[in-house]
mmCIF file of C-alpha atoms in Angstrom:
data_model
loop_
_atom_site.group_PDB
_atom_site.id
_atom_site.type_symbol
_atom_site.label_atom_id
_atom_site.label_comp_id
_atom_site.label_asym_id
_atom_site.label_seq_id
_atom_site.Cartn_x
_atom_site.Cartn_y
_atom_site.Cartn_z
ATOM 1 C CA MET A 112 161.542 139.553 -13.918
ATOM 2 C CA HIS A 113 161.543 143.335 -13.876
ATOM 3 C CA PRO A 114 158.348 145.240 -14.648
ATOM 4 C CA SER A 115 158.205 147.288 -17.874
ATOM 5 C CA TYR A 116 158.636 150.548 -15.941
ATOM 6 C CA GLU A 117 161.918 149.507 -14.285
ATOM 7 C CA LEU A 118 163.961 152.295 -15.921
ATOM 8 C CA ASP A 119 161.407 155.022 -15.149
ATOM 9 C CA LYS A 120 160.847 153.784 -11.614
ATOM 10 C CA SER A 121 162.735 156.517 -9.741
ATOM 11 C CA ASN A 122 161.293 159.235 -11.990
ATOM 12 C CA MET A 123 157.769 157.910 -11.373
ATOM 13 C CA LEU A 124 158.304 157.594 -7.616
ATOM 14 C CA GLU A 125 159.652 161.142 -7.493
ATOM 15 C CA ARG A 126 156.558 162.416 -9.314
ATOM 16 C CA LEU A 127 154.207 160.467 -7.039
ATOM 17 C CA ARG A 128 155.968 161.780 -3.925
ATOM 18 C CA LYS A 129 155.415 165.298 -5.274
ATOM 19 C CA ILE A 130 151.762 164.496 -6.001
ATOM 20 C CA GLU A 131 151.354 163.109 -2.473
ATOM 21 C CA GLY A 132 152.744 166.400 -1.152
ATOM 22 C CA GLN A 133 150.346 168.372 -3.337
ATOM 23 C CA VAL A 134 147.385 166.356 -2.011
ATOM 24 C CA ARG A 135 148.572 167.087 1.531
ATOM 25 C CA GLY A 136 148.919 170.747 0.566
ATOM 26 C CA ILE A 137 145.292 170.834 -0.599
ATOM 27 C CA GLN A 138 144.211 169.484 2.797
ATOM 28 C CA ARG A 139 146.117 172.322 4.440
ATOM 29 C CA MET A 140 144.483 174.840 2.080
ATOM 30 C CA ILE A 141 141.053 173.548 3.117
ATOM 31 C CA ASN A 142 141.952 173.679 6.809
ATOM 32 C CA ASP A 143 143.139 177.250 6.315
ATOM 33 C CA GLY A 144 139.845 178.152 4.606
ATOM 34 C CA ARG A 145 141.608 179.127 1.374
ATOM 35 C CA TYR A 146 139.647 180.416 -1.625
ATOM 36 C CA CYS A 147 137.735 177.735 -3.595
ATOM 37 C CA ILE A 148 139.262 178.700 -6.933
ATOM 38 C CA ASP A 149 142.798 178.257 -5.574
ATOM 39 C CA ILE A 150 141.836 174.785 -4.334
ATOM 40 C CA LEU A 151 140.293 173.877 -7.692
ATOM 41 C CA THR A 152 143.410 175.095 -9.488
ATOM 42 C CA GLN A 153 145.540 172.839 -7.288
ATOM 43 C CA LEU A 154 143.216 169.868 -7.860
ATOM 44 C CA ALA A 155 143.525 170.400 -11.625
ATOM 45 C CA ALA A 156 147.326 170.546 -11.279
ATOM 46 C CA VAL A 157 147.328 167.204 -9.442
ATOM 47 C CA GLN A 158 145.137 165.686 -12.177
ATOM 48 C CA ALA A 159 147.576 166.869 -14.835
ATOM 49 C CA ALA A 160 150.524 165.468 -12.856
ATOM 50 C CA LEU A 161 148.738 162.098 -12.499
ATOM 51 C CA ASP A 162 148.009 162.076 -16.237
ATOM 52 C CA LYS A 163 151.741 162.382 -16.872
ATOM 53 C CA VAL A 164 152.558 159.433 -14.599
ATOM 54 C CA GLY A 165 149.745 157.461 -16.257
ATOM 55 C CA LEU A 166 151.180 158.175 -19.705
ATOM 56 C CA MET A 167 154.632 157.048 -18.546
ATOM 57 C CA VAL A 168 153.313 153.740 -17.200
ATOM 58 C CA LEU A 169 151.228 153.310 -20.362
ATOM 59 C CA GLU A 170 154.241 153.890 -22.585
ATOM 60 C CA ASP A 171 156.529 151.591 -20.602
ATOM 61 C CA HIS A 172 153.820 148.931 -20.535
ATOM 62 C CA THR A 173 153.356 149.122 -24.304
ATOM 63 C CA ARG A 174 157.104 149.058 -25.003
ATOM 64 C CA GLY A 175 157.564 146.207 -22.539
ATOM 65 C CA CYS A 176 154.728 143.805 -21.754
ATOM 66 C CA VAL A 177 152.563 144.519 -24.819
ATOM 67 C CA ALA A 178 155.456 144.360 -27.303
ATOM 68 C CA LYS A 179 156.619 141.090 -25.720
ATOM 69 C CA ALA A 180 153.105 139.618 -25.932
ATOM 70 C CA ILE A 181 152.839 140.665 -29.584
ATOM 71 C CA ARG A 182 156.097 138.887 -30.381
ATOM 72 C CA ASP A 183 155.218 135.834 -28.240
ATOM 73 C CA ASP A 184 151.587 135.094 -29.014
ATOM 74 C CA GLY A 185 150.273 137.877 -31.271
ATOM 75 C CA GLY A 186 149.287 139.983 -28.265
ATOM 76 C CA ALA A 187 145.480 139.804 -28.699
ATOM 77 C CA GLU A 188 144.833 139.587 -24.977
ATOM 78 C CA ALA A 189 147.479 142.138 -23.983
ATOM 79 C CA ILE A 190 146.064 144.698 -26.427
ATOM 80 C CA GLU A 191 142.521 144.152 -25.194
ATOM 81 C CA GLU A 192 143.678 144.739 -21.625
ATOM 82 C CA LEU A 193 145.604 147.852 -22.713
ATOM 83 C CA MET A 194 142.566 149.335 -24.462
ATOM 84 C CA SER A 195 140.345 148.640 -21.490
ATOM 85 C CA VAL A 196 142.659 150.597 -19.182
ATOM 86 C CA ILE A 197 143.034 153.450 -21.696
ATOM 87 C CA GLY A 198 139.227 153.625 -21.767
ATOM 88 C CA LYS A 199 139.260 154.321 -18.016
ATOM 89 C CA PHE A 200 141.519 157.342 -18.538
ATOM 90 C CA ILE A 201 139.646 158.717 -21.525
ATOM 91 C CA LYS A 202 136.124 158.793 -20.152
ATOM 92 C CA MET B 178 134.177 184.727 6.923
ATOM 93 C CA HIS B 179 133.818 181.038 6.244
ATOM 94 C CA PRO B 180 134.669 179.657 2.799
ATOM 95 C CA SER B 181 131.824 178.256 0.663
ATOM 96 C CA TYR B 182 132.879 174.680 1.404
ATOM 97 C CA GLU B 183 132.671 175.040 5.216
ATOM 98 C CA LEU B 184 129.916 172.404 5.588
ATOM 99 C CA ASP B 185 131.649 169.865 3.327
ATOM 100 C CA LYS B 186 135.044 170.486 4.872
ATOM 101 C CA SER B 187 135.349 167.267 6.902
ATOM 102 C CA ASN B 188 133.933 165.183 4.035
ATOM 103 C CA MET B 189 136.462 166.733 1.621
ATOM 104 C CA LEU B 190 139.369 166.287 4.050
ATOM 105 C CA GLU B 191 138.395 162.658 4.583
ATOM 106 C CA ARG B 192 138.372 162.067 0.827
ATOM 107 C CA LEU B 193 141.723 163.790 0.359
ATOM 108 C CA ARG B 194 143.288 161.751 3.165
ATOM 109 C CA LYS B 195 142.068 158.630 1.370
ATOM 110 C CA ILE B 196 143.475 159.929 -1.929
ATOM 111 C CA GLU B 197 146.808 160.661 -0.227
ATOM 112 C CA GLY B 198 146.826 157.057 1.005
ATOM 113 C CA GLN B 199 146.066 155.787 -2.496
ATOM 114 C CA VAL B 200 148.958 157.807 -3.942
ATOM 115 C CA ARG B 201 151.234 156.311 -1.287
ATOM 116 C CA GLY B 202 149.850 152.888 -2.170
ATOM 117 C CA ILE B 203 150.784 153.402 -5.817
ATOM 118 C CA GLN B 204 154.356 154.199 -4.756
ATOM 119 C CA ARG B 205 154.430 150.912 -2.834
ATOM 120 C CA MET B 206 153.060 149.057 -5.873
ATOM 121 C CA ILE B 207 155.871 150.495 -7.996
ATOM 122 C CA ASN B 208 158.487 149.571 -5.390
ATOM 123 C CA ASP B 209 157.059 146.049 -5.304
ATOM 124 C CA GLY B 210 157.268 145.811 -9.114
ATOM 125 C CA ARG B 211 153.513 145.279 -9.445
ATOM 126 C CA TYR B 212 151.900 144.786 -12.856
ATOM 127 C CA CYS B 213 151.543 147.980 -14.958
ATOM 128 C CA ILE B 214 147.827 147.506 -15.554
ATOM 129 C CA ASP B 215 147.139 147.331 -11.797
ATOM 130 C CA ILE B 216 149.055 150.585 -11.336
ATOM 131 C CA LEU B 217 147.156 152.238 -14.193
ATOM 132 C CA THR B 218 143.855 151.070 -12.697
ATOM 133 C CA GLN B 219 144.814 152.647 -9.361
ATOM 134 C CA LEU B 220 145.876 155.902 -11.065
ATOM 135 C CA ALA B 221 142.484 156.040 -12.809
ATOM 136 C CA ALA B 222 140.747 155.439 -9.452
ATOM 137 C CA VAL B 223 142.649 158.376 -7.900
ATOM 138 C CA GLN B 224 141.656 160.585 -10.851
ATOM 139 C CA ALA B 225 137.999 159.662 -10.361
ATOM 140 C CA ALA B 226 138.252 160.366 -6.627
ATOM 141 C CA LEU B 227 139.848 163.776 -7.312
ATOM 142 C CA ASP B 228 137.084 164.564 -9.816
ATOM 143 C CA LYS B 229 134.547 163.991 -7.052
ATOM 144 C CA VAL B 230 136.341 166.365 -4.681
ATOM 145 C CA GLY B 231 136.622 168.894 -7.518
ATOM 146 C CA LEU B 232 132.882 168.688 -8.188
ATOM 147 C CA MET B 233 132.152 169.220 -4.475
ATOM 148 C CA VAL B 234 134.337 172.337 -4.297
ATOM 149 C CA LEU B 235 132.809 173.555 -7.579
ATOM 150 C CA GLU B 236 129.269 173.087 -6.286
ATOM 151 C CA ASP B 237 129.969 174.718 -2.935
ATOM 152 C CA HIS B 238 131.729 177.590 -4.665
ATOM 153 C CA THR B 239 128.788 178.138 -7.018
ATOM 154 C CA ARG B 240 126.211 177.944 -4.202
ATOM 155 C CA GLY B 241 128.343 180.213 -2.038
ATOM 156 C CA CYS B 242 130.753 182.706 -3.585
ATOM 157 C CA VAL B 243 129.264 182.805 -7.086
ATOM 158 C CA ALA B 244 125.636 183.103 -5.893
ATOM 159 C CA LYS B 245 126.684 185.887 -3.505
ATOM 160 C CA ALA B 246 128.514 187.718 -6.284
ATOM 161 C CA ILE B 247 125.484 187.406 -8.560
ATOM 162 C CA ARG B 248 123.250 188.951 -5.899
ATOM 163 C CA ASP B 249 125.803 191.626 -4.986
ATOM 164 C CA ASP B 250 127.152 192.871 -8.292
ATOM 165 C CA GLY B 251 125.689 190.686 -11.067
ATOM 166 C CA GLY B 252 128.551 188.202 -10.773
ATOM 167 C CA ALA B 253 130.193 188.854 -14.146
ATOM 168 C CA GLU B 254 133.699 188.460 -12.766
ATOM 169 C CA ALA B 255 132.885 185.500 -10.504
ATOM 170 C CA ILE B 256 131.301 183.602 -13.422
ATOM 171 C CA GLU B 257 134.287 184.287 -15.669
ATOM 172 C CA GLU B 258 136.616 182.935 -13.002
ATOM 173 C CA LEU B 259 134.364 179.895 -12.512
ATOM 174 C CA MET B 260 134.352 179.085 -16.226
ATOM 175 C CA SER B 261 138.102 179.444 -16.459
ATOM 176 C CA VAL B 262 138.615 176.862 -13.704
ATOM 177 C CA ILE B 263 135.995 174.500 -15.198
ATOM 178 C CA GLY B 264 137.934 174.724 -18.461
ATOM 179 C CA LYS B 265 140.994 173.354 -16.646
ATOM 180 C CA PHE B 266 139.054 170.280 -15.562
ATOM 181 C CA ILE B 267 137.350 169.664 -18.902
ATOM 182 C CA LYS B 268 140.331 169.599 -21.213
ATOM 183 C CA MET C 166 147.623 147.850 -48.376
ATOM 184 C CA HIS C 167 144.534 148.081 -46.167
ATOM 185 C CA PRO C 168 144.546 150.312 -43.093
ATOM 186 C CA SER C 169 144.375 148.642 -39.649
ATOM 187 C CA TYR C 170 140.703 149.587 -39.249
ATOM 188 C CA GLU C 171 139.573 147.848 -42.474
ATOM 189 C CA LEU C 172 137.293 145.374 -40.670
ATOM 190 C CA ASP C 173 135.682 148.034 -38.439
ATOM 191 C CA LYS C 174 135.303 150.491 -41.304
ATOM 192 C CA SER C 175 131.539 150.177 -41.844
ATOM 193 C CA ASN C 176 130.879 150.166 -38.084
ATOM 194 C CA MET C 177 132.998 153.327 -37.679
ATOM 195 C CA LEU C 178 131.368 155.065 -40.655
ATOM 196 C CA GLU C 179 127.920 154.219 -39.273
ATOM 197 C CA ARG C 180 128.858 155.730 -35.908
ATOM 198 C CA LEU C 181 130.281 158.866 -37.530
ATOM 199 C CA ARG C 182 127.159 159.309 -39.646
ATOM 200 C CA LYS C 183 125.117 159.138 -36.452
ATOM 201 C CA ILE C 184 127.457 161.649 -34.765
ATOM 202 C CA GLU C 185 127.140 163.971 -37.775
ATOM 203 C CA GLY C 186 123.358 163.745 -37.377
ATOM 204 C CA GLN C 187 123.645 164.534 -33.670
ATOM 205 C CA VAL C 188 125.783 167.606 -34.406
ATOM 206 C CA ARG C 189 123.131 168.744 -36.918
ATOM 207 C CA GLY C 190 120.484 168.065 -34.271
ATOM 208 C CA ILE C 191 122.296 170.337 -31.805
ATOM 209 C CA GLN C 192 122.247 173.128 -34.399
ATOM 210 C CA ARG C 193 118.471 172.662 -34.713
ATOM 211 C CA MET C 194 118.121 172.746 -30.927
ATOM 212 C CA ILE C 195 119.990 176.067 -30.822
ATOM 213 C CA ASN C 196 117.885 177.485 -33.653
ATOM 214 C CA ASP C 197 114.757 176.403 -31.765
ATOM 215 C CA GLY C 198 116.022 178.116 -28.612
ATOM 216 C CA ARG C 199 116.026 174.874 -26.629
ATOM 217 C CA TYR C 200 117.074 174.771 -22.983
ATOM 218 C CA CYS C 201 120.845 175.061 -22.362
ATOM 219 C CA ILE C 202 121.020 171.925 -20.223
ATOM 220 C CA ASP C 203 119.447 169.828 -23.010
ATOM 221 C CA ILE C 204 122.059 171.169 -25.431
ATOM 222 C CA LEU C 205 124.888 170.420 -22.983
ATOM 223 C CA THR C 206 123.543 166.903 -22.462
ATOM 224 C CA GLN C 207 123.589 166.345 -26.225
ATOM 225 C CA LEU C 208 127.122 167.750 -26.520
ATOM 226 C CA ALA C 209 128.277 165.332 -23.809
ATOM 227 C CA ALA C 210 126.577 162.455 -25.683
ATOM 228 C CA VAL C 211 128.469 163.368 -28.870
ATOM 229 C CA GLN C 212 131.740 163.466 -26.914
ATOM 230 C CA ALA C 213 131.068 159.987 -25.523
ATOM 231 C CA ALA C 214 130.224 158.702 -29.015
ATOM 232 C CA LEU C 215 133.457 160.191 -30.404
ATOM 233 C CA ASP C 216 135.432 158.594 -27.565
ATOM 234 C CA LYS C 217 134.067 155.211 -28.648
ATOM 235 C CA VAL C 218 135.145 155.745 -32.263
ATOM 236 C CA GLY C 219 138.532 156.958 -31.009
ATOM 237 C CA LEU C 220 138.995 153.822 -28.916
ATOM 238 C CA MET C 221 138.094 151.637 -31.920
ATOM 239 C CA VAL C 222 140.659 153.335 -34.150
ATOM 240 C CA LEU C 223 143.209 153.160 -31.315
ATOM 241 C CA GLU C 224 142.628 149.441 -30.815
ATOM 242 C CA ASP C 225 142.739 148.636 -34.540
ATOM 243 C CA HIS C 226 145.871 150.732 -34.916
ATOM 244 C CA THR C 227 147.598 148.938 -32.040
ATOM 245 C CA ARG C 228 146.563 145.473 -33.284
ATOM 246 C CA GLY C 229 147.590 146.397 -36.831
ATOM 247 C CA CYS C 230 150.235 149.038 -37.478
ATOM 248 C CA VAL C 231 151.849 149.051 -34.028
ATOM 249 C CA ALA C 232 152.025 145.257 -33.723
ATOM 250 C CA LYS C 233 153.517 145.079 -37.222
ATOM 251 C CA ALA C 234 156.120 147.727 -36.362
ATOM 252 C CA ILE C 235 157.018 145.878 -33.149
ATOM 253 C CA ARG C 236 157.616 142.687 -35.106
ATOM 254 C CA ASP C 237 159.447 144.486 -37.925
ATOM 255 C CA ASP C 238 161.751 146.949 -36.178
ATOM 256 C CA GLY C 239 160.984 146.845 -32.451
ATOM 257 C CA GLY C 240 158.311 149.506 -32.817
ATOM 258 C CA ALA C 241 160.044 152.328 -30.915
ATOM 259 C CA GLU C 242 158.790 155.007 -33.280
ATOM 260 C CA ALA C 243 155.283 153.549 -33.646
ATOM 261 C CA ILE C 244 154.831 153.403 -29.865
ATOM 262 C CA GLU C 245 156.050 156.982 -29.422
ATOM 263 C CA GLU C 246 153.532 158.144 -32.027
ATOM 264 C CA LEU C 247 150.777 156.099 -30.340
ATOM 265 C CA MET C 248 151.484 157.631 -26.934
ATOM 266 C CA SER C 249 151.537 161.116 -28.345
ATOM 267 C CA VAL C 250 148.045 160.672 -29.809
ATOM 268 C CA ILE C 251 146.725 159.037 -26.613
ATOM 269 C CA GLY C 252 148.017 162.102 -24.741
ATOM 270 C CA LYS C 253 145.744 164.273 -26.907
ATOM 271 C CA PHE C 254 142.698 162.268 -25.826
ATOM 272 C CA ILE C 255 143.618 162.087 -22.152
ATOM 273 C CA LYS C 256 144.203 165.756 -21.445
ATOM 274 C CA MET D 102 111.745 184.448 -23.768
ATOM 275 C CA HIS D 103 115.187 184.110 -25.313
ATOM 276 C CA PRO D 104 117.555 181.347 -24.180
ATOM 277 C CA SER D 105 120.689 182.356 -22.263
ATOM 278 C CA TYR D 106 122.864 181.757 -25.324
ATOM 279 C CA GLU D 107 120.952 184.168 -27.587
ATOM 280 C CA LEU D 108 123.928 186.488 -28.125
ATOM 281 C CA ASP D 109 126.373 183.656 -28.853
ATOM 282 C CA LYS D 110 123.914 181.818 -31.079
ATOM 283 C CA SER D 111 125.492 182.600 -34.448
ATOM 284 C CA ASN D 112 129.009 181.995 -33.104
ATOM 285 C CA MET D 113 127.908 178.621 -31.710
ATOM 286 C CA LEU D 114 126.093 177.641 -34.922
ATOM 287 C CA GLU D 115 129.150 178.566 -36.955
ATOM 288 C CA ARG D 116 131.348 176.370 -34.743
ATOM 289 C CA LEU D 117 128.906 173.460 -34.943
ATOM 290 C CA ARG D 118 128.720 173.750 -38.730
ATOM 291 C CA LYS D 119 132.500 173.527 -38.803
ATOM 292 C CA ILE D 120 132.431 170.529 -36.445
ATOM 293 C CA GLU D 121 129.807 168.851 -38.669
ATOM 294 C CA GLY D 122 132.173 169.372 -41.618
ATOM 295 C CA GLN D 123 135.076 167.899 -39.636
ATOM 296 C CA VAL D 124 132.998 164.811 -38.786
ATOM 297 C CA ARG D 125 132.159 164.438 -42.496
ATOM 298 C CA GLY D 126 135.857 164.874 -43.276
ATOM 299 C CA ILE D 127 136.744 162.016 -40.913
ATOM 300 C CA GLN D 128 134.291 159.762 -42.773
ATOM 301 C CA ARG D 129 136.059 160.684 -46.018
ATOM 302 C CA MET D 130 139.442 159.922 -44.430
ATOM 303 C CA ILE D 131 138.199 156.473 -43.429
ATOM 304 C CA ASN D 132 136.781 155.822 -46.893
ATOM 305 C CA ASP D 133 140.132 156.844 -48.365
ATOM 306 C CA GLY D 134 141.957 154.458 -46.015
ATOM 307 C CA ARG D 135 143.944 157.275 -44.398
ATOM 308 C CA TYR D 136 146.483 156.583 -41.662
ATOM 309 C CA CYS D 137 144.985 155.798 -38.197
ATOM 310 C CA ILE D 138 147.023 158.449 -36.398
ATOM 311 C CA ASP D 139 145.726 161.180 -38.742
ATOM 312 C CA ILE D 140 142.171 160.039 -38.021
ATOM 313 C CA LEU D 141 142.803 160.023 -34.275
ATOM 314 C CA THR D 142 144.316 163.509 -34.476
ATOM 315 C CA GLN D 143 141.179 164.753 -36.242
ATOM 316 C CA LEU D 144 138.908 163.058 -33.681
ATOM 317 C CA ALA D 145 140.828 164.796 -30.879
ATOM 318 C CA ALA D 146 140.456 168.134 -32.726
ATOM 319 C CA VAL D 147 136.682 167.643 -32.925
ATOM 320 C CA GLN D 148 136.572 166.839 -29.204
ATOM 321 C CA ALA D 149 138.460 170.039 -28.404
ATOM 322 C CA ALA D 150 136.113 172.047 -30.651
ATOM 323 C CA LEU D 151 133.059 170.508 -28.914
ATOM 324 C CA ASP D 152 134.571 171.333 -25.514
ATOM 325 C CA LYS D 153 134.730 174.985 -26.570
ATOM 326 C CA VAL D 154 131.076 175.025 -27.610
ATOM 327 C CA GLY D 155 130.198 173.261 -24.347
ATOM 328 C CA LEU D 156 132.055 175.883 -22.320
ATOM 329 C CA MET D 157 130.238 178.667 -24.196
ATOM 330 C CA VAL D 158 126.811 177.147 -23.472
ATOM 331 C CA LEU D 159 127.857 176.532 -19.863
ATOM 332 C CA GLU D 160 128.968 180.132 -19.412
ATOM 333 C CA ASP D 161 125.858 181.592 -21.055
ATOM 334 C CA HIS D 162 123.666 179.284 -19.001
ATOM 335 C CA THR D 163 125.357 180.337 -15.759
ATOM 336 C CA ARG D 164 125.210 184.056 -16.617
ATOM 337 C CA GLY D 165 121.572 183.702 -17.730
ATOM 338 C CA CYS D 166 119.378 180.947 -16.318
ATOM 339 C CA VAL D 167 121.425 180.135 -13.212
ATOM 340 C CA ALA D 168 121.980 183.780 -12.210
ATOM 341 C CA LYS D 169 118.257 184.452 -12.676
ATOM 342 C CA ALA D 170 117.336 181.421 -10.557
ATOM 343 C CA ILE D 171 119.752 182.542 -7.832
ATOM 344 C CA ARG D 172 118.109 185.977 -7.724
ATOM 345 C CA ASP D 173 114.570 184.549 -7.943
ATOM 346 C CA ASP D 174 114.576 181.580 -5.579
ATOM 347 C CA GLY D 175 118.143 181.067 -4.320
ATOM 348 C CA GLY D 176 118.976 178.805 -7.246
ATOM 349 C CA ALA D 177 119.363 175.528 -5.347
ATOM 350 C CA GLU D 178 117.740 173.474 -8.094
ATOM 351 C CA ALA D 179 119.452 175.322 -10.974
ATOM 352 C CA ILE D 180 122.880 174.816 -9.393
ATOM 353 C CA GLU D 181 122.247 171.121 -8.811
ATOM 354 C CA GLU D 182 121.270 170.720 -12.467
ATOM 355 C CA LEU D 183 124.354 172.693 -13.547
ATOM 356 C CA MET D 184 126.706 170.507 -11.496
ATOM 357 C CA SER D 185 125.127 167.338 -12.824
ATOM 358 C CA VAL D 186 125.778 168.420 -16.428
ATOM 359 C CA ILE D 187 129.343 169.558 -15.608
ATOM 360 C CA GLY D 188 129.899 166.085 -14.135
ATOM 361 C CA LYS D 189 129.056 164.583 -17.543
ATOM 362 C CA PHE D 190 131.802 166.637 -19.193
ATOM 363 C CA ILE D 191 134.418 166.067 -16.508
ATOM 364 C CA LYS D 192 134.344 162.284 -16.254
#
């Protein structure tokens, strides 16, 4: 069975490859002794990029697994699990 | 002149190397079709790890550059810049 | 028709009344010239309390309206709306 | 002695009064059985408004108390306290 994010897979991988490159870039900035504020700005950019990937996975998961669980068994457990992971992103 | 984070440099680089590995790990999880919730949990872990690096840079910057600016010229500009970057992390 | 949060209504109202009291308390603290860090700590406590109410509404909404939409029409629109509001909390 | 936020006091009180009104408004929305997404949108608006007040207090505190501590005794303790409260807002 394919995971819920099957159709967004290449988009997500592309984003994560870019994020990986950004994280490597921050290491270079630190090695080069770059200005703190520039490093913080890059860290915030990576956070924003990760938020976008997180929202994509969240959306695919809700459209896929959660919707299926709701149709199959009411979805009580799937929704609890979903809320618990959303809680990790919010706080 | 050394940047404010000179003393935490190797600690920060170590953390960023680990974060880079985690981001690569998430790509593998997606390629392996792993469960959405596990991917979301890993994304949240990377966010938390980046927050820690961000707080280290922020602290070093305040102890170093900002404190110097406050002693040298009152620090008005340095504090404005600091707040602007904190704003990026908060919202 | 009752909203999805019908059963949590009194719990949510109780929490919001407490939050309203905390916001009034922060105004008193400012009028009394209390220490900035104490005010910031209270502001962060209110944010955490609001996050909890937000998560309750989110969970009730998903269990109620979204689940209903998924069963009725597939839920495409309801899930899009849900994700858009989650995005507001995450960033 | 005046607190660091003396000059922004009335601005901050005005914002908090508005926030208090918004929190009361959300209670009314719940009593009226308003749509979950509208309630969530209002909760997110209150969070954003609280973030702004938090950033104001943070900036005043840094310009005032922290800058004074840096000039008086190097500020080690004041900066540690500042970072600890920023950490509460970030995660």
